[in-house]
Coordinates of C-alpha atoms and ligand atoms in Angstrom, one line a residue:
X1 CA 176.6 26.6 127.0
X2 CA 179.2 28.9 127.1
X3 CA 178.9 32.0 125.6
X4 CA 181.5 31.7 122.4
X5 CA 179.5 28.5 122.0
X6 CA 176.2 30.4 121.8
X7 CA 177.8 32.7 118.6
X8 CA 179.3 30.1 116.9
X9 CA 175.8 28.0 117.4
X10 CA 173.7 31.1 115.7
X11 CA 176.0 31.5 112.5
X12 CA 175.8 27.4 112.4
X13 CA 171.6 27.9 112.8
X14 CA 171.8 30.4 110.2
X15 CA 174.0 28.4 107.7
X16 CA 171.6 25.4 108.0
X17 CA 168.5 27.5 107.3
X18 CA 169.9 29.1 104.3
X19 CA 171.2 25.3 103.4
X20 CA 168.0 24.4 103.8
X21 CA 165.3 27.0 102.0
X22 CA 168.2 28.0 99.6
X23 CA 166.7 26.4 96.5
X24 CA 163.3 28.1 97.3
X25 CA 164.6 31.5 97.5
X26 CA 167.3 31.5 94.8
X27 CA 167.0 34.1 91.9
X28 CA 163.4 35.5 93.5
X29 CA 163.2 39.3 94.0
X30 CA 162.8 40.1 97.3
X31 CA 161.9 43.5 98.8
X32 CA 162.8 44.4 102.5
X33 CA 160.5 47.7 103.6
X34 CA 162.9 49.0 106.5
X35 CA 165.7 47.2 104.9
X36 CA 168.3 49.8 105.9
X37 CA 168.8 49.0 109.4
X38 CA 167.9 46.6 112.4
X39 CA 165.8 43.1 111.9
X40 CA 165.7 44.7 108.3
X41 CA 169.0 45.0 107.2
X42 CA 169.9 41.4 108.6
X43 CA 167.3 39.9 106.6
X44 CA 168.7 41.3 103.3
X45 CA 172.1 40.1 104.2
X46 CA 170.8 36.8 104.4
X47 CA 168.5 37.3 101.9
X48 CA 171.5 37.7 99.3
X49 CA 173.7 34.9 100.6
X50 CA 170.3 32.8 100.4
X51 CA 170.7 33.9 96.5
X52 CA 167.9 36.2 96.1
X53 CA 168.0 39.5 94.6
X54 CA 167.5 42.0 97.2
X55 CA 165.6 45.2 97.1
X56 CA 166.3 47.3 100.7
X57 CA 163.8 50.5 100.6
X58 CA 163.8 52.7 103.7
X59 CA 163.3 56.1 104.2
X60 CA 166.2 57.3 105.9
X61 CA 169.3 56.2 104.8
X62 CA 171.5 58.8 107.1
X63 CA 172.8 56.0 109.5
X64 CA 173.5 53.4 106.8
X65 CA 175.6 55.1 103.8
X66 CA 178.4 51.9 104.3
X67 CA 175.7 49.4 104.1
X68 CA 174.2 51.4 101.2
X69 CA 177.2 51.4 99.3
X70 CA 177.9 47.7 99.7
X71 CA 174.4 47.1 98.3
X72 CA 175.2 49.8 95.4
X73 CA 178.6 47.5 94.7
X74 CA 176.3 44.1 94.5
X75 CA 174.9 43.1 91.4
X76 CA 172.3 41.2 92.9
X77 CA 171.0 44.0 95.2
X78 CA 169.4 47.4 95.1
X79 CA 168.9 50.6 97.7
X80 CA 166.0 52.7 97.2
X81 CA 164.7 55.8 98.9
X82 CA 161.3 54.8 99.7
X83 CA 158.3 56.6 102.3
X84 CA 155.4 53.7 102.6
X85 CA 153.9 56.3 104.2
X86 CA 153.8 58.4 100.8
X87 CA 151.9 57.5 97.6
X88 CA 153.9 59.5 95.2
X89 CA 157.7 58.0 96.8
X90 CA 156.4 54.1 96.6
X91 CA 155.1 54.9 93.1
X92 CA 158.5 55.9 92.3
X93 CA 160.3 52.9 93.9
X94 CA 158.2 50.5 92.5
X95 CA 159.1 51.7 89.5
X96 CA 162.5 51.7 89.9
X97 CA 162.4 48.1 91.1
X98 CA 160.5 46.7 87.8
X99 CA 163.1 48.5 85.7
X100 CA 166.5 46.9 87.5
X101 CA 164.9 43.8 88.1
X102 CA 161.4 43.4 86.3
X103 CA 159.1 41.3 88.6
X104 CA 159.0 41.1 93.2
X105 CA 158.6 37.7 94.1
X106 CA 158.5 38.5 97.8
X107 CA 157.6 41.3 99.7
X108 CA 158.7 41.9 103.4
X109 CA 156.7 44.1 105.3
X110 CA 159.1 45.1 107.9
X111 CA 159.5 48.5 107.8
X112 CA 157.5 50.1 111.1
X113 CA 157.8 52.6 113.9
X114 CA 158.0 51.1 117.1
X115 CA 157.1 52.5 120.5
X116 CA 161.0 53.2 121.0
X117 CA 161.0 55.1 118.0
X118 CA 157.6 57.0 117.8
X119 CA 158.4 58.2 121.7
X120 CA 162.3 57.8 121.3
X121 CA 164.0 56.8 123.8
X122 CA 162.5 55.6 126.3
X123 CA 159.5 54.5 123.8
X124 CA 156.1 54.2 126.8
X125 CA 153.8 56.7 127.3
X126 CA 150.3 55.4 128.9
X127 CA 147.0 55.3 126.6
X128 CA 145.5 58.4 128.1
X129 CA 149.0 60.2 127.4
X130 CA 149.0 60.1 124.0
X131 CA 148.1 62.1 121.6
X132 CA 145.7 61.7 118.5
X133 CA 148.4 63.1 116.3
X134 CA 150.6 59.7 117.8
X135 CA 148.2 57.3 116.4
X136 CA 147.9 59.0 113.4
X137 CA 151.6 58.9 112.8
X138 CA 151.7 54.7 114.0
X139 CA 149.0 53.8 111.8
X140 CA 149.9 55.9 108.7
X141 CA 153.2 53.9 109.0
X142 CA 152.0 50.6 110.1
X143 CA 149.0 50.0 108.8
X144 CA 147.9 52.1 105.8
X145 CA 151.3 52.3 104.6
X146 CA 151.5 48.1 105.0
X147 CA 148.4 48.1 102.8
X148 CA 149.9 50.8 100.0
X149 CA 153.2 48.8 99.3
X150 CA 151.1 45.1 98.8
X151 CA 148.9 47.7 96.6
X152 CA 152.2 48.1 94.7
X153 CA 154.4 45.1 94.9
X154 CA 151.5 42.2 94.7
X155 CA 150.9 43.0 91.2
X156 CA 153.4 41.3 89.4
X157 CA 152.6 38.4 91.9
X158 CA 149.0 38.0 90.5
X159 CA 150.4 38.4 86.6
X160 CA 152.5 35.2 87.7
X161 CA 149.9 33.7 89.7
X162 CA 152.4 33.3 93.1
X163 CA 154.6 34.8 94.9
X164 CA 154.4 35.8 99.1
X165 CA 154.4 38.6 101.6
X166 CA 154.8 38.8 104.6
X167 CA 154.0 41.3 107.1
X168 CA 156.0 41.6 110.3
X169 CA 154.0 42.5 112.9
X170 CA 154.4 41.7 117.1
X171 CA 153.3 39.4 120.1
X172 CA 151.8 42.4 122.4
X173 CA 148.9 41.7 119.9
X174 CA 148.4 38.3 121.1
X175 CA 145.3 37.0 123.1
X176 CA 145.6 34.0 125.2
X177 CA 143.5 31.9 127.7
X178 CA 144.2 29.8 130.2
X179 CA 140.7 27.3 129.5
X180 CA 138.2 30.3 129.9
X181 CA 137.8 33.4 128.4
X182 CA 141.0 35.7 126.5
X183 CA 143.4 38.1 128.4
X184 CA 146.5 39.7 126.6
X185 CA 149.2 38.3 126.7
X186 CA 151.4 41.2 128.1
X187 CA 149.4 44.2 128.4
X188 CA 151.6 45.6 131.3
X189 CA 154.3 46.8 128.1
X190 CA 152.8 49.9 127.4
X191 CA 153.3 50.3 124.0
X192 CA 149.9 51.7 122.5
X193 CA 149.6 53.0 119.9
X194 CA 152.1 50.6 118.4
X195 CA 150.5 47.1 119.2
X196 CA 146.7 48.6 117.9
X197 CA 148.6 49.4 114.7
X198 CA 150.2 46.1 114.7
X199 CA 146.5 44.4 115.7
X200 CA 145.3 46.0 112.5
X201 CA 147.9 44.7 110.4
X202 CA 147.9 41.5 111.3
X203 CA 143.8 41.3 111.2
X204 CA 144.4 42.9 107.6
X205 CA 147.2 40.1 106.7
X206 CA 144.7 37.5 107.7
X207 CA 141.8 38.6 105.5
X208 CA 144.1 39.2 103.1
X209 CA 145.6 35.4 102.6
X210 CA 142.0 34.3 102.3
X211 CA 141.3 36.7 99.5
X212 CA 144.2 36.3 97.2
X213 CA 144.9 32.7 98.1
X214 CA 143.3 31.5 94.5
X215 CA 145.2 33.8 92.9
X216 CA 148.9 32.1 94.5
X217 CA 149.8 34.3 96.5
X218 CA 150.7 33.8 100.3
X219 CA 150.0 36.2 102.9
X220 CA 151.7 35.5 106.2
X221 CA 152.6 37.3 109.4
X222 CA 155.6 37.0 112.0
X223 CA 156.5 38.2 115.3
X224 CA 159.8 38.0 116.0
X225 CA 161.2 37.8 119.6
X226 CA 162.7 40.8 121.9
X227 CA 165.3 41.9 119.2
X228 CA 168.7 44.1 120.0
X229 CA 167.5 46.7 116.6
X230 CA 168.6 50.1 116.0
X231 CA 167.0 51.5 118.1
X232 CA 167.7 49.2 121.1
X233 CA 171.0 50.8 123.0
X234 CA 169.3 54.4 123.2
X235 CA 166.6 52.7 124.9
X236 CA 168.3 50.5 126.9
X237 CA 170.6 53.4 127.9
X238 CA 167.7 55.6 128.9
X239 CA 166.4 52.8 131.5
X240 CA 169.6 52.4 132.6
X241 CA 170.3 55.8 133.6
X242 CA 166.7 55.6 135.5
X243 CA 168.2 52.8 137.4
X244 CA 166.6 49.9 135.5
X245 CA 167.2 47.1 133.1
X246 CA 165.4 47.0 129.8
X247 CA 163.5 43.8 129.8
X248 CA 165.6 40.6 129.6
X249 CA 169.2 40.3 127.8
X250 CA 167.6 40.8 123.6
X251 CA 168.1 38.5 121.1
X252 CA 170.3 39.0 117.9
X253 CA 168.0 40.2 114.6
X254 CA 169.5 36.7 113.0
X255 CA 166.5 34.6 115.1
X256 CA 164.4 36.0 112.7
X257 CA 166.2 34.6 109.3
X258 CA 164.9 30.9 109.3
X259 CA 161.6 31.1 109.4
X260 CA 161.8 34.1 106.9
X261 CA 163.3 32.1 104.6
X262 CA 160.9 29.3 104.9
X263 CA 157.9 32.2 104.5
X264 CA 160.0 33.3 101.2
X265 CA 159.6 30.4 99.2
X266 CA 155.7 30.1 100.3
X267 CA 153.3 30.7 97.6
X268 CA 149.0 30.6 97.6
X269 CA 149.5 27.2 97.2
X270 CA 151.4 26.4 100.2
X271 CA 151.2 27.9 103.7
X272 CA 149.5 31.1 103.7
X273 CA 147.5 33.1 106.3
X274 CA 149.1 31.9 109.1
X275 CA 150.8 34.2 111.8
X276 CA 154.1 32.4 112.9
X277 CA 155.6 33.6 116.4
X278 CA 159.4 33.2 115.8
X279 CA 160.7 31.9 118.7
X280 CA 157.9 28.9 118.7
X281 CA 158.8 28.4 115.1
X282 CA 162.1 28.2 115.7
X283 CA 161.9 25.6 118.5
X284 CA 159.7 23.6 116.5
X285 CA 161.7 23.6 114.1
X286 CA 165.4 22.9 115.4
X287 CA 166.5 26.2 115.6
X288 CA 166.8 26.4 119.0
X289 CA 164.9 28.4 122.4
X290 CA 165.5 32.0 122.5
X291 CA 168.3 31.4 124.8
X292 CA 170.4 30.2 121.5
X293 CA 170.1 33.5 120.1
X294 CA 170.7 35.4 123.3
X295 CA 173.1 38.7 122.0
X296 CA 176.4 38.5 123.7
X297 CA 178.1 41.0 121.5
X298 CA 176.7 44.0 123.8
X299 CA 179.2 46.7 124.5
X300 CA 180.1 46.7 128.2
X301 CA 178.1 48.8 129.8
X302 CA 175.1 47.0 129.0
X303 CA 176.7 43.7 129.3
X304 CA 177.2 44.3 132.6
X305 CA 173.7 45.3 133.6
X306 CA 172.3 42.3 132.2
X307 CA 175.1 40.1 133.4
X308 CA 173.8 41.5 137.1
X309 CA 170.3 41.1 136.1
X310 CA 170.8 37.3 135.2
X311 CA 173.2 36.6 138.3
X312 CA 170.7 38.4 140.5
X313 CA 167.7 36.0 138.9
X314 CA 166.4 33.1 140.5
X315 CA 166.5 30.0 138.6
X316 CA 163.1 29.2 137.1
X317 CA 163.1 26.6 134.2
X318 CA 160.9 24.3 132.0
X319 CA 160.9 22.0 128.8
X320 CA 158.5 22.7 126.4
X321 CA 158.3 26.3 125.7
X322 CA 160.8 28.3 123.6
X323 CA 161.2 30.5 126.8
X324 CA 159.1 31.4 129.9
X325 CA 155.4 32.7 129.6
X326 CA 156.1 36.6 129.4
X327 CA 154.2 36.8 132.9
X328 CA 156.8 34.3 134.8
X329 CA 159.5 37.0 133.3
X330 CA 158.0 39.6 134.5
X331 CA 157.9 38.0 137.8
X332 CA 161.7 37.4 137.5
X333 CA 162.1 40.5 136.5
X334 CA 160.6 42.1 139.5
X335 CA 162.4 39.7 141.9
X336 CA 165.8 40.7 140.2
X337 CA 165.2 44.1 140.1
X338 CA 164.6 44.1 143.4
X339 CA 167.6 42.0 145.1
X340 CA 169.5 44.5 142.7
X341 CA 167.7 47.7 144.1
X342 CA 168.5 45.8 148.0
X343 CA 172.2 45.1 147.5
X344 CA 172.6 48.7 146.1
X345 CA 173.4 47.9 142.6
X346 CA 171.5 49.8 140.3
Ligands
NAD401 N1 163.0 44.7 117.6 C1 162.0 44.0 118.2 O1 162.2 43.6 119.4 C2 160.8 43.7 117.5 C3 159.9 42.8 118.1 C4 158.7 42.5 117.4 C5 158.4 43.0 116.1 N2 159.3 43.9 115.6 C6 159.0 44.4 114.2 O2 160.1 44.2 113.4 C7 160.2 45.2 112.4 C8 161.5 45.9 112.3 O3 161.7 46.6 113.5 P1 163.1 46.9 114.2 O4 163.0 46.7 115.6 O5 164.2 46.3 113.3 O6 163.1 48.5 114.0 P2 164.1 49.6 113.4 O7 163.6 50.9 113.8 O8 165.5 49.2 113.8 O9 163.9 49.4 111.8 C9 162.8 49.9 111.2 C10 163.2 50.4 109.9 O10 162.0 50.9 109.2 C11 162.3 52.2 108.6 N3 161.1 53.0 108.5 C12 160.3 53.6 109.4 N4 159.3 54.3 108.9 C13 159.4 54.1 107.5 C14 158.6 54.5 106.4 N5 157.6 55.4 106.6 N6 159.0 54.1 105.2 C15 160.0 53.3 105.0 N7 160.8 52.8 106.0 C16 160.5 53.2 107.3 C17 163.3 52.8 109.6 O11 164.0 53.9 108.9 C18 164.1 51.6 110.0 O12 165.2 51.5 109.1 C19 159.0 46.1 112.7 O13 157.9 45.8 111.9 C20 158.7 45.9 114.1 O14 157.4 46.2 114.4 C21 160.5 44.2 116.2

């Protein structure tokens, strides 16, 4: 497909998904944590042309004054100021979210620090490397301040007896076998202490659905795919000036829309305490592999890096997967890096 044909495919995508889980998620309130920028901020976009009233919270809203302002004009959405780290500030915002709107329907977990923000840019430091004080910091966010904004924003679900969260968590966590015993399934990221925080999480979501499913409430978790966020061109720049490629070309934050959508209008009584990997979901169900959502709207300087990256690739494809085991990438990656590294062309 060519790559005009790839943009116009993704707004189609996202048109028939909000087509699609429209009448689920009409009218509900919906709060984004991390709503203010990256995957965040795209889901409240399509969170209000789905028809949902939209409550972004974040706790820095430095970078995103135009987007806040928008929200500020829109009826149907509200910005709030809002640590989940901090007891007192999402006391405060939940307040102020029951007074404009009077009930949450949804709550979206997103908000997180990420290895590329916890060690920005270049976002790896090794295990041994870090310090206790990191962890702290990950988990505070991550975990503990996951479970103090459901503490918050569940309760008018259980008054109403349904409603759904969904906690956004990552696929470093993941376990896999081959027919024997578990390995990870890409431990070679380096990205502790972000994917223990994340492990946490999602052990919490799944204890979680069982607990409260009576009550109607869903609890579910997502990973999205390799996702072109806010803090994604710093990074990528970093590498870059080290001579390397981030990873493989990112995808654009809109993969991440159908299946939240479909998780929005989930209650105890429907799917609940599952954790749904984004790009499987989407394959599955006819939104495309993760090629489909490839972002070609890079400025040029990183275009061109992963333009070389995928010229200087060989060809390795299969049917069945919505894109290569992360181990045959990272044996692509290799190979590319080095024919790059051969011919000169850092
Ligand atoms: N981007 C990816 O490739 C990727 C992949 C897998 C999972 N995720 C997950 O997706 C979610 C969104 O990540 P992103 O990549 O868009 O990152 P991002 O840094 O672009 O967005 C995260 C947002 O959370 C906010 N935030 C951070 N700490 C907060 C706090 N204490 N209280 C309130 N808000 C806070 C930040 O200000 C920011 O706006 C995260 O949960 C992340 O773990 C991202």
């Amino acid at each position: 497909m060519q790559r005009k044909d790839i943009q116009e495919r993704q707004k189609i995508l996202v048109g028939n998904a909000i087509d699609q889980w429209k009448s689920q998620v009409e009218n509900k309130v919906v709060v984004v944590t991390g709503g203010a920028r990256g995957i965040g901020k795209t889901l409240v976009e399509n969170l209000l042309k789905s028809g949902a009233k939209v409550v972004a919270a974040d706790i820095n809203w430095n970078s995103s004054q135009d987007f806040k302002k928008h929200l500020e004009g829109t009826e149907e959405a509200m910005s709030v100021q809002m640590d989940i780290a901090d007891d007192a500030s999402l006391d405060a915002a939940y307040e102020s979210v029951m007074e404009k709107f009077g009930t949450v329907d949804v709550l979206i977990n997103n908000a997180a620090l990420v290895s590329e923000t916890l060690f920005f840019p270049r976002g790896q430091v090794k295990t041994l490397d870090t310090k206790d004080s990191d962890w702290e910091k990950m988990f505070s966010v991550n975990t503990f301040g996951v479970l103090k904004t459901i503490r918050r924003f569940i309760r008018p679900m259980l008054q109403k007896g349904s409603g759904s969260i969904i906690n956004m968590v990552s696929s470093g966590i993941l376990p896999m076998h081959q027919g024997g015993s578990l390995f990870s399934m890409r431990p070679w990221t380096v990205e502790m202490p972000y994917q223990a925080s994340k492990a946490a999480t999602m052990a919490m979501t799944f204890y979680l659905a069982e607990e409260v499913r009576e009550t109607g409430v869903a609890v579910n978790g997502m990973m999205p795919f390799h996702t072109r966020a806010s803090w994604f061109d710093a990074t990528e720049k970093t590498w870059r000036d080290q001579g390397m490629v981030y990873f493989m070309r990112p995808s654009v934050a809109e993969h991440v829309v159908p299946a939240t959508l479909f998780l929005s209008g989930q209650d105890g009584h429907g799917v609940t305490g599952r954790l749904i990997y984004v790009p499987e979901w989407n394959y599955d169900h006819g939104f495309g592999d993760t090629k489909v959502w490839d972002d070609f709207s890079l400025p040029p300087e990183m275009e061109e890096m992963y333009s070389k990256l995928e010229a200087a690739l060989p060809k390795y494809e299969r049917s069945g997967v919505s894109h290569l085991p992360f181990d045959a990438w990272a044996a692509l990656w290799t190979a590319g890096m080095e024919k790059l590294a051969g011919k000169g062309e850092k």
